[in-house]
XYZ file of C-alpha atoms in Angstrom:
373
model
C 98.666 249.753 29.409
C 100.720 246.964 27.845
C 103.948 247.043 29.841
C 105.705 244.492 27.658
C 105.125 241.862 25.011
C 107.963 239.401 24.527
C 108.873 235.708 24.308
C 108.771 233.923 27.659
C 112.496 233.067 27.600
C 113.560 236.703 27.130
C 111.452 237.988 30.046
C 112.366 235.024 32.260
C 116.094 235.505 31.556
C 115.981 239.165 32.638
C 114.066 238.349 35.806
C 116.245 235.415 36.788
C 119.350 237.580 36.423
C 118.154 239.885 39.220
C 116.042 237.594 41.408
C 118.844 235.646 43.093
C 119.062 238.079 46.016
C 115.305 238.194 46.682
C 114.365 236.572 49.995
C 111.055 234.749 50.147
C 110.431 236.037 53.674
C 111.434 239.567 54.561
C 110.603 242.150 57.210
C 109.599 244.507 54.389
C 107.052 242.802 52.066
C 108.046 245.025 49.147
C 111.553 243.496 49.134
C 109.978 240.288 47.795
C 109.087 242.333 44.697
C 111.015 243.359 41.619
C 110.944 247.044 40.663
C 109.971 247.466 36.997
C 110.580 250.777 35.291
C 109.343 251.034 31.709
C 110.732 253.760 29.444
C 109.410 253.290 25.907
C 110.302 249.739 24.802
C 112.991 249.321 27.510
C 112.084 247.769 30.869
C 114.539 248.019 33.757
C 114.362 245.390 36.494
C 115.788 246.089 39.963
C 115.889 243.956 43.132
C 117.296 244.743 46.557
C 117.732 243.283 50.034
C 118.888 246.658 51.474
C 122.553 245.571 51.298
C 122.781 244.345 47.703
C 121.047 245.800 44.651
C 120.967 244.215 41.192
C 119.716 245.911 38.037
C 119.363 244.889 34.388
C 117.283 246.078 31.440
C 115.856 244.543 28.294
C 114.057 245.645 25.131
C 110.642 244.032 25.618
C 108.151 245.909 23.392
C 104.781 247.075 24.691
C 102.979 250.416 24.478
C 104.753 253.751 24.252
C 104.989 255.668 27.509
C 106.496 255.226 30.941
C 105.494 253.209 33.983
C 106.973 252.245 37.358
C 105.600 249.482 39.584
C 106.663 246.518 41.683
C 105.396 242.933 41.633
C 106.271 239.657 43.399
C 109.515 238.439 41.794
C 109.279 234.736 42.686
C 105.621 234.431 41.729
C 106.245 236.018 38.346
C 109.228 233.731 37.688
C 107.349 230.622 38.861
C 104.470 231.404 36.475
C 106.819 232.083 33.536
C 108.699 228.826 34.129
C 105.512 226.861 33.567
C 104.871 228.457 30.175
C 106.543 227.268 26.933
C 109.860 228.982 26.087
C 108.603 230.266 22.702
C 105.278 231.508 24.130
C 104.772 235.274 23.609
C 103.633 236.743 26.938
C 101.972 240.055 27.562
C 102.093 242.009 30.795
C 99.348 244.579 31.222
C 99.041 247.137 34.036
C 95.740 248.451 35.369
C 95.113 250.092 38.752
C 96.982 248.068 41.420
C 97.299 244.901 39.372
C 99.485 243.380 36.679
C 97.960 240.802 34.349
C 100.186 238.236 32.669
C 98.796 236.496 29.589
C 100.354 233.697 27.573
C 98.252 231.671 25.151
C 95.027 230.874 26.996
C 96.607 231.307 30.443
C 95.929 234.441 32.444
C 97.306 235.480 35.840
C 96.481 238.637 37.848
C 99.083 239.766 40.350
C 98.978 242.406 43.097
C 101.428 245.303 42.789
C 102.929 247.708 45.320
C 103.870 251.353 44.567
C 107.355 251.837 43.112
C 107.904 254.898 45.317
C 107.918 252.579 48.352
C 110.740 250.421 46.971
C 113.887 250.983 49.096
C 116.801 251.443 46.731
C 120.344 251.179 48.079
C 121.902 254.583 48.780
C 124.890 254.542 46.462
C 128.144 256.107 47.626
C 128.979 259.435 45.991
C 132.702 258.847 45.704
C 133.442 255.565 43.937
C 137.104 255.144 43.060
C 138.585 254.549 39.596
C 137.090 251.794 37.485
C 139.112 248.772 36.440
C 138.213 245.619 34.550
C 138.891 241.912 35.094
C 137.862 239.088 32.726
C 134.647 237.452 33.998
C 136.212 234.020 33.576
C 139.186 234.981 35.772
C 137.066 236.254 38.663
C 134.606 233.367 38.482
C 137.512 230.907 38.442
C 139.000 232.460 41.590
C 135.645 232.467 43.393
C 135.110 228.816 42.468
C 138.411 227.924 44.106
C 137.776 229.595 47.471
C 134.027 230.079 48.069
C 133.518 226.825 50.005
C 135.888 227.975 52.789
C 133.766 231.015 53.731
C 132.160 230.935 57.156
C 128.361 230.758 57.492
C 126.726 232.961 60.156
C 129.980 233.207 62.154
C 129.948 235.684 65.034
C 133.256 236.931 63.558
C 131.297 238.656 60.764
C 134.432 239.442 58.730
C 134.782 235.682 58.049
C 131.334 235.529 56.362
C 132.760 236.554 53.002
C 135.977 236.636 51.021
C 138.965 238.956 51.125
C 139.510 240.629 47.740
C 143.033 241.964 47.280
C 144.179 243.713 44.129
C 147.763 244.924 43.799
C 149.765 245.546 40.654
C 148.873 242.794 38.241
C 147.897 240.296 40.947
C 144.370 239.551 42.090
C 144.060 237.445 45.266
C 140.915 236.002 46.852
C 141.037 234.464 50.347
C 138.323 232.723 52.366
C 138.534 231.140 55.841
C 136.167 229.910 58.540
C 138.903 229.561 61.181
C 139.391 225.809 60.566
C 140.572 225.984 56.944
C 141.742 228.630 54.506
C 141.595 228.771 50.714
C 143.654 231.225 48.655
C 143.607 231.692 44.887
C 145.641 234.141 42.815
C 145.570 235.203 39.191
C 147.956 237.385 37.213
C 146.194 240.006 35.091
C 147.342 241.581 31.839
C 147.034 245.121 33.185
C 147.863 246.811 36.484
C 144.895 247.550 38.723
C 144.452 250.079 41.583
C 145.366 248.734 45.004
C 142.279 247.428 46.842
C 141.734 245.311 49.956
C 138.071 244.754 50.787
C 135.842 241.990 52.175
C 132.938 240.982 49.923
C 129.897 239.535 51.783
C 129.048 235.874 51.438
C 125.747 236.545 49.621
C 127.493 238.823 47.108
C 130.160 236.206 46.434
C 127.597 233.446 45.763
C 125.537 235.746 43.525
C 128.618 236.753 41.508
C 129.511 233.077 41.196
C 126.023 232.426 39.775
C 125.930 235.364 37.380
C 129.476 235.599 36.011
C 130.036 233.865 32.694
C 132.697 231.211 32.289
C 133.013 231.725 28.544
C 133.867 228.738 26.372
C 136.476 228.753 23.619
C 135.569 231.153 20.849
C 133.225 233.193 23.065
C 134.240 236.337 24.856
C 132.075 237.758 27.597
C 132.599 241.439 28.380
C 134.981 241.877 31.348
C 133.529 242.804 34.712
C 134.075 246.476 35.568
C 134.669 247.197 39.249
C 134.612 250.341 41.368
C 135.021 250.632 45.110
C 133.950 253.249 47.667
C 134.521 253.297 51.429
C 131.921 250.672 52.254
C 130.477 249.753 48.848
C 131.444 248.027 45.653
C 129.853 248.420 42.216
C 130.191 245.816 39.450
C 129.071 246.103 35.863
C 128.934 243.042 33.548
C 126.699 241.326 30.998
C 124.320 244.286 30.876
C 123.909 244.265 34.654
C 124.762 246.656 37.491
C 125.477 245.148 40.899
C 125.922 247.317 44.005
C 126.831 245.782 47.365
C 127.813 246.790 50.854
C 131.273 245.648 51.967
C 132.005 243.841 55.235
C 133.766 246.095 57.705
C 136.426 244.549 59.895
C 139.977 243.242 59.871
C 140.519 240.000 57.956
C 143.058 237.593 59.554
C 146.664 237.757 58.285
C 146.446 234.872 55.857
C 150.196 234.798 55.149
C 150.847 233.724 58.743
C 148.394 230.850 58.441
C 149.927 229.299 55.321
C 152.598 226.745 56.372
C 156.104 227.215 55.025
C 158.794 224.551 54.555
C 156.822 221.447 55.443
C 159.388 218.643 55.061
C 157.014 215.870 53.921
C 155.212 216.104 50.554
C 153.314 213.680 48.343
C 151.775 214.227 44.928
C 148.749 212.048 44.174
C 145.642 211.798 42.006
C 142.814 214.090 43.087
C 139.939 211.871 41.874
C 141.108 208.631 43.619
C 141.728 210.506 46.880
C 138.304 212.179 46.720
C 136.558 208.861 45.982
C 138.309 207.185 48.943
C 137.346 210.045 51.270
C 133.742 209.971 50.074
C 133.523 206.258 50.894
C 135.203 206.704 54.280
C 132.882 209.636 55.091
C 129.864 207.302 55.072
C 130.968 205.743 58.369
C 132.163 208.877 60.162
C 130.288 210.104 63.238
C 127.539 212.608 62.418
C 128.903 215.164 64.815
C 132.648 215.178 64.190
C 133.035 213.833 60.610
C 136.603 212.758 61.440
C 138.885 210.604 59.289
C 142.403 209.413 60.043
C 145.097 209.611 57.397
C 148.146 207.431 57.920
C 150.939 208.068 55.437
C 154.111 206.004 55.236
C 156.569 205.241 52.391
C 154.541 203.935 49.457
C 151.113 203.939 51.132
C 148.338 206.340 52.259
C 145.703 204.733 54.472
C 142.382 206.387 55.262
C 140.213 205.151 58.135
C 136.990 206.223 59.791
C 134.680 204.857 62.511
C 131.560 205.871 64.391
C 129.743 205.335 67.696
C 128.172 202.110 66.419
C 131.702 200.675 66.108
C 131.410 200.525 62.324
C 134.571 201.318 60.402
C 135.852 202.005 56.919
C 139.396 201.500 55.632
C 140.859 202.693 52.365
C 144.368 202.348 50.968
C 146.099 204.222 48.153
C 149.516 203.526 46.668
C 151.559 206.748 46.653
C 155.041 207.797 45.637
C 156.231 208.887 49.074
C 159.415 208.332 51.075
C 159.012 210.779 53.937
C 158.174 210.382 57.635
C 155.367 208.137 58.863
C 152.564 210.479 59.969
C 149.084 209.791 61.365
C 146.811 212.814 61.294
C 143.070 213.448 61.686
C 140.849 215.777 59.668
C 137.239 216.779 59.287
C 136.520 214.809 56.090
C 134.122 217.496 54.812
C 136.928 220.052 54.703
C 139.036 217.726 52.543
C 136.174 216.763 50.213
C 135.060 220.395 49.735
C 138.464 221.391 48.446
C 138.968 218.356 46.206
C 135.476 218.600 44.740
C 136.060 222.238 43.742
C 139.303 221.523 41.903
C 139.502 220.287 38.357
C 143.183 219.318 38.110
C 144.230 215.661 37.954
C 147.081 215.843 40.478
C 147.349 217.555 43.850
C 150.220 217.944 46.294
C 149.797 217.376 50.045
C 152.426 218.794 52.379
C 152.632 217.675 56.021
C 154.904 218.387 58.991
C 153.597 216.233 61.833
C 150.402 215.073 63.560
C 149.624 218.470 65.088
C 150.478 220.884 62.253
C 148.160 222.184 59.508
C 148.250 220.409 56.173
C 148.826 222.341 52.938
C 147.212 221.336 49.640
C 148.559 222.827 46.436
C 148.252 222.113 42.711
C 151.515 221.430 40.846
C 150.510 223.266 37.662
C 148.823 226.187 39.430
C 151.131 228.116 41.703
C 148.399 230.561 42.806
C 146.248 228.083 44.733
C 146.745 227.120 48.378
C 144.428 225.303 50.763
C 145.258 224.974 54.457
C 143.407 222.579 56.784
C 143.777 222.373 60.554
C 144.128 218.838 61.943
C 141.631 217.459 64.454
C 142.135 215.002 67.278
C 140.333 211.738 66.728
C-alpha cells in the first residue's frame, strides 16, 4: 500500500514539527517512533514522551484506504534530509516494514504496531479556550527561558511560571540564583491561570511558535488548561503537556524595589566587555568584578593561573561607588537574549541583588544575585 507520495520538503516539514520531543534513547523503544495514521490522503503524525504529545497532519497523497503504523522518527528524518528538497518520495507499507523511495534511492525501515504506541491520557475537563498571538508568547519565552533551572532537585524550578490575569500575561523563570520576568498586555481579557510549564515544553514551544514578520500573520495559539495538563493548538498542530506540580517562589518578593543607584548603558558594549572578561575567569566559579563609580564602569576577572582581564566603559553615572561580583554567565545570558540598544542597571550595595530593566519595555525585569569573589 502506498502510504504517501509527496515532495521531500513537505513530508520532512511535517515530521520535523513533531520530532523535537523524541528522545534517541528511551526505556520504551516505541517512543523513538512516530505514529502515522493515514485516512485517505491525510496522514496524521504523532510523537510522545509520555509527558508531552505533539500531533500534526498533512495532505500527502497515496492510495485510498486507512493505515496505522509507527516507524523510527529520527531515522526517517535523517534519510529525508539527505534527499533533494524537490524530490518526490514514496512511502510504501508491507508486512512489518515501510519502504521509502526517492529517485534511485530505496530504504527499508522496521515498523512497530500502532496499538502499542502509548498516547498521553488527555484530561476530560479542559477549561475555557483563549488565544494569544504566537509572536507575543514566543517573545515572552525568548526573554525568560535562559533563567530556567536544569535538573534541579526543586522540580518546580525546571520550567516557567505562566500567569494570566485580566489582559496581562506574565512569564517567570528562576534557578534560585537569578530570575527573569517578562510581561505583555493583550488586547482581550483572558481567564485567570497560574501554572508551571515544564522546561522541555517551553523549549519546544520556543522552537515551534512563529515569530511572524511584517505583513504575515500566523494564527494565534489557542490554549486550554486542566488540573495537571495544558493543550495548545497552533499552526495546524496540537500540543498536549503535563504541568509541573508544586509551588513556584513568590517572585514579587525577589524583585528589588527602590535601589538608589542606577545607570543606563549600551547593551552591546557591555556584553562585548563581559565576553572578553569571561575568557579569563576560573572554570568553576565564572566570577567577574564590576566596579562602578561616577563616570566609569570597570570589569575585571582573574583565574588560578594569575591571569587577569580588565575592561573599562564610560558611563553616565553619579551614584555611590560600588564593587560587586557576579557569575559572568548569568549576565551574558540575559544580555544576549535582549535586542534593545540600552539597558538599565540598578544597584544598592555590594551584597544586594542587581536589577536589569529595559527603558522602553516596562514589562521586563532580570534579577541577579551577587557572588563573593
